[in-house]
Amino acid sequence: MSETNPAAATGMSVDAAPHRYTAAMAAEIEARWQDFWDAEGTYAAPNPKGDLAGEPEMVAKPKKFFMDMFPYPSGAGLHVGHPLGYIATDVYARFHRMTGHNVLHTLGFDAFGLPAEQYAVQTGTHPRVSTEANIENMKVQLRRLGLGHDKRRSFATIDPDYYRWTQWIFLQIFNSWYDDEARKARPIADLIAQFVSGERALPGGRSWSELSAAERADVLGEYRLAYASDAPVNWCPGLGTVLANEEVTADGRSERGNFPVFKAKLRQWNMRITAYADRLLDDLDALDWPEAIKLQQRNWIGRSEGARVDFPIDGEHITVFTTRPDTLFGATYMVLAPEHPLVEKFTPAQWPDGTHQMWTGGHRTPTDAVAAYRAQAAAKSDVERQAEAKDKTGVFTGAYATNPVNGEQIPVFIADYVLMGYGTGAIMAVPAHDSRDFAFARAFELPIRCVVEPSTASDSGSAAGRGTDPSTWDDAFVSYDAKIVNSSGEDVCLDGLGVVEAKARITEWLERKGIGEGTVNFRLRDWLFSRQRYWGEPFPIVYDEEGIAHALPESMLPLELPEVEDYSPRTFDPDDADAQPETPLSRNEEWVNVTLDLGDGPKKYRRETNTMPNWAGSCWYELRYLDPHNSEQLVDPEIERYWMGPREGMPHGGVDLYVGGAEHAVLHLLYARFWSKVLYDLGHVSSAEPFHRLFNQGMIQAYVYRDSRGIAVPAAEVEERDGAYYYQGEQVSRLLGKMGKSLKNAVTPDEICAEYGADTLRLYEMAMGPLDVSRPWDTRAVVGQFRLLQRLWRNIVDETTGAVTVVDAEPADIDEETLRALHKAIDGVRGDLEGMRFNTAIAKVTELNNHLTKAGGPVPRPVAEALVLMVAPLAPHIAEELWRRLGHTGSVVHQDFPVADPAYVVDETVTCVVQVKGKVKARLEVSPSISEEELEKVALADEKVVAALGGGGIRKVIVRAPKLVNIVPA
Ligand code: ANZ
């Protein structure tokens, strides 16, 4: 695509107008002001104390802390999609500086993790070298955009004096436990004290002093908020690492690299985020976040209310979790997860007499059937196992359990659609009212009994045209608002009750009998926290010769990443589920085996060789921005309270605005909330939530052009002719997609800055549409914003002489139309910037500027100055330059944003006649655009009208805005 030459676009040669705003002039102005800002520290936000303390009057202002989701310094650098959010927060921050706020805005780098490591592996350089080079490159790109960041506060998560604190937080979490009664984390020392005093009983009734060191470690491991366990984890041989649930896609593959993920039992570190499930859920309510993201977190946490019910079997019992205890009479069989530990116990040696042939899976004994089915299930991911459409498979265990409500003997199956990691890993199957159970019962010819009567359903559901005989149904009948039937036992009867009452009645009965209880179950799992990677934070943990984990003392932090020769992860055949992960750090024997004095004399220890996941560094970075050089404390409490403490309308405190992509709904945003809560509980911060307000910016999309083979061709070389697209003469297709190197359609901010300047790029990105909506990039349209800046310049500076052309004038000397245009613009732009409607703010600036252009003649100084101030948040470089040329000395950054005079904002008025009983009682001057409700209010409040009504009631008010109101008294 050919791009328009801006100089040519103006239709005049540069020579004839040496003081025209051109790309070259923009480049010169922008570089000069960027240097000025750096030299002056224009964007330095003062703290109330410490090394960044500033003027008391600045600190006394209301504070605002705005944040972007910080970038990965990838080798590809930025394309124009990346800075959309950064520019938006910058405009917002600048606007708030001009409306009397102390604004903290900065940006760091999230530099550990897979992308940085894989890039380093590809290019054969050490991750630190390549990452640091990438950071330098990104810094240059970002500086070019004129972002008003407080650079003193920037850092990268790979800086040892940053990750020292990441490790320190890990130790706080390791050294604490969740007190369910107090509903908060407490130091592990408090728990030990309870064990020592006997206040809290130890398992097996033993006393603390009797326990060996290893036994004590095991007991505490059951409580610690960071703990090692041998639980089944997501093992990805293709990446050579284990992954968190959140990093596995819906079809059971790695989010990165798309490799198969298997369940394997490995000893790994976990974070007990489940302890916080209810608080993570409850506290969402007070956050100002998009509903869609809140919903995703709610679903991910997945709170289910239901009951646990014991089904007797061989003198013991199997406990199930059900959300529908009201359907207990409809439970006609049970299913255990194949891995359920009780399976072996109840599996008999022989098939019971008369066992249905198809239940045996063709095996001679139940033991064989179970073993074969278990092997088959182990090869599948949880997601594959739960797929709705999947054929239901399973085998009979040969055992029968008793349904406690009616004493019926019901067969016990194992089937992979029941997962070990949810509820109790066992279910009562109610095929009439659960689709999965229905499909299974049909496949295995199991009885289906209707206990929720379709004809009584008040919720839409699937009741239509159904009778009570399930043999005529195609699917389960699922309803939460219908009447229970066929549910009467010896001492409990649910018939005729609604679902809600039936649940309550049966739960009460179960509790009375001691065979069940109401419970709340969460879908959320603990957070798998180890990675078999080099490029991450080392764990501040060592193991003694008995294998007991010990925390390193604070004085040994940071534990720096050692240099290793071979830092690439050991990967395996992606399908080799049996491969065992090997950590890169384990190859450095010298680092791994150490002699340390942890307070009881020098001893030999082995270091933990896993590293933390890339999410660790982003779990608390907002706090480091506040007090970036503190080497004594995580963050000074007074500084933390100043920037993030609770405020009116922000009961949990937090960052005032956090802008980033919607893809971080459950990973980063959930983890960061969890760490905040632990730090809050332990008294390190006053904010229980990290981000009070969240805003998801849309994506900048780009056209992808593909040839007849479907291969993407370089977008920049495609030509358009009569609505068709051609690349090297061949017609190509065009579709909107992502922007990026692989699709050959990336446009860099550097190119646009070179061609038009950063101010034009900023305006274009902000003008493209509402910030939360995705929009297609169109390089050819960028020139429109460049022309706006040229006209703005021309309204103030003579292009031939370079002289400022504005005329001094008092408001009284300025024509009414211009004053109206000005104040309406001020009023509108203020509201739009406040409301983050940057696109409409630009439209209003454009309108005012066009008015001035059309009016001709020199622009009155007050109008020109207000215009420049309004432009300042959006296009800061040209605003600085014009402000200076208008004769001011300082920077425009801390000037006051103009305030509209309401007299000029309201439109001219029209006269409205108010009648009472058909007689004119008052005449009102109102805006021609007044609403009916507003006009009615104004009319009824008018003195003369009130007098005419004499305190009597009103029968009717007829409003014909803006000219007539007719009141009929009662
Ligand atoms: C009987 C029943 C009857 C159920 C009915 C549902 C409908 P949520 O809402 O996601 O919490 N279930 C319990 N544990 C399971 C496991 N480990 N694997 C697979 N399924 C499991 O789902 C809870 C419901 O999912 C439970 O309620 C149970 O089936 C099933 F008309 O019990 B229900």
XYZ file of C-alpha atoms in Angstrom, residues 304 321-324 332-335 382-394 413 415-420 422-423 426-448 474-478 480 521 523:
62
model
C -21.280 -24.649 44.294
C -20.732 -34.357 46.543
C -23.950 -33.274 44.911
C -25.496 -29.932 44.082
C -28.871 -31.628 43.878
C -30.006 -45.237 40.529
C -26.261 -45.912 40.413
C -22.976 -44.381 41.582
C -19.805 -43.430 39.789
C -9.488 -33.692 32.394
C -10.973 -31.662 29.602
C -11.156 -34.596 27.212
C -12.754 -36.615 29.972
C -15.445 -34.046 30.612
C -16.328 -33.196 27.009
C -20.107 -32.945 26.782
C -20.391 -34.646 23.403
C -18.098 -37.528 24.252
C -19.462 -41.091 24.407
C -19.771 -42.082 28.013
C -17.456 -44.952 28.928
C -16.927 -46.832 32.175
C -19.215 -47.842 38.377
C -16.111 -43.727 34.663
C -13.770 -41.036 33.438
C -16.412 -38.318 33.357
C -16.031 -38.151 37.117
C -12.828 -36.385 38.095
C -10.789 -37.131 41.169
C -13.424 -32.216 42.188
C -15.797 -32.630 45.123
C -17.511 -39.750 43.631
C -21.060 -39.024 42.526
C -24.541 -40.304 42.939
C -25.905 -40.537 39.434
C -29.354 -39.157 38.777
C -29.822 -39.941 35.097
C -33.276 -38.388 34.844
C -31.953 -34.956 35.758
C -28.307 -34.794 34.753
C -27.319 -34.991 31.088
C -24.056 -36.837 31.590
C -25.711 -39.391 33.824
C -28.551 -39.703 31.322
C -26.171 -40.499 28.457
C -24.301 -42.990 30.641
C -27.506 -44.684 31.836
C -28.731 -45.029 28.263
C -25.422 -46.544 27.175
C -25.357 -49.031 30.064
C -29.096 -49.718 30.263
C -29.381 -48.439 33.823
C -32.719 -47.393 35.347
C -33.779 -43.768 34.930
C -34.097 -37.846 24.566
C -32.226 -36.091 27.334
C -32.272 -35.364 31.038
C -34.830 -32.941 32.386
C -32.916 -30.187 34.173
C -34.321 -25.670 39.316
C -17.540 -26.751 47.034
C -13.874 -25.478 41.436
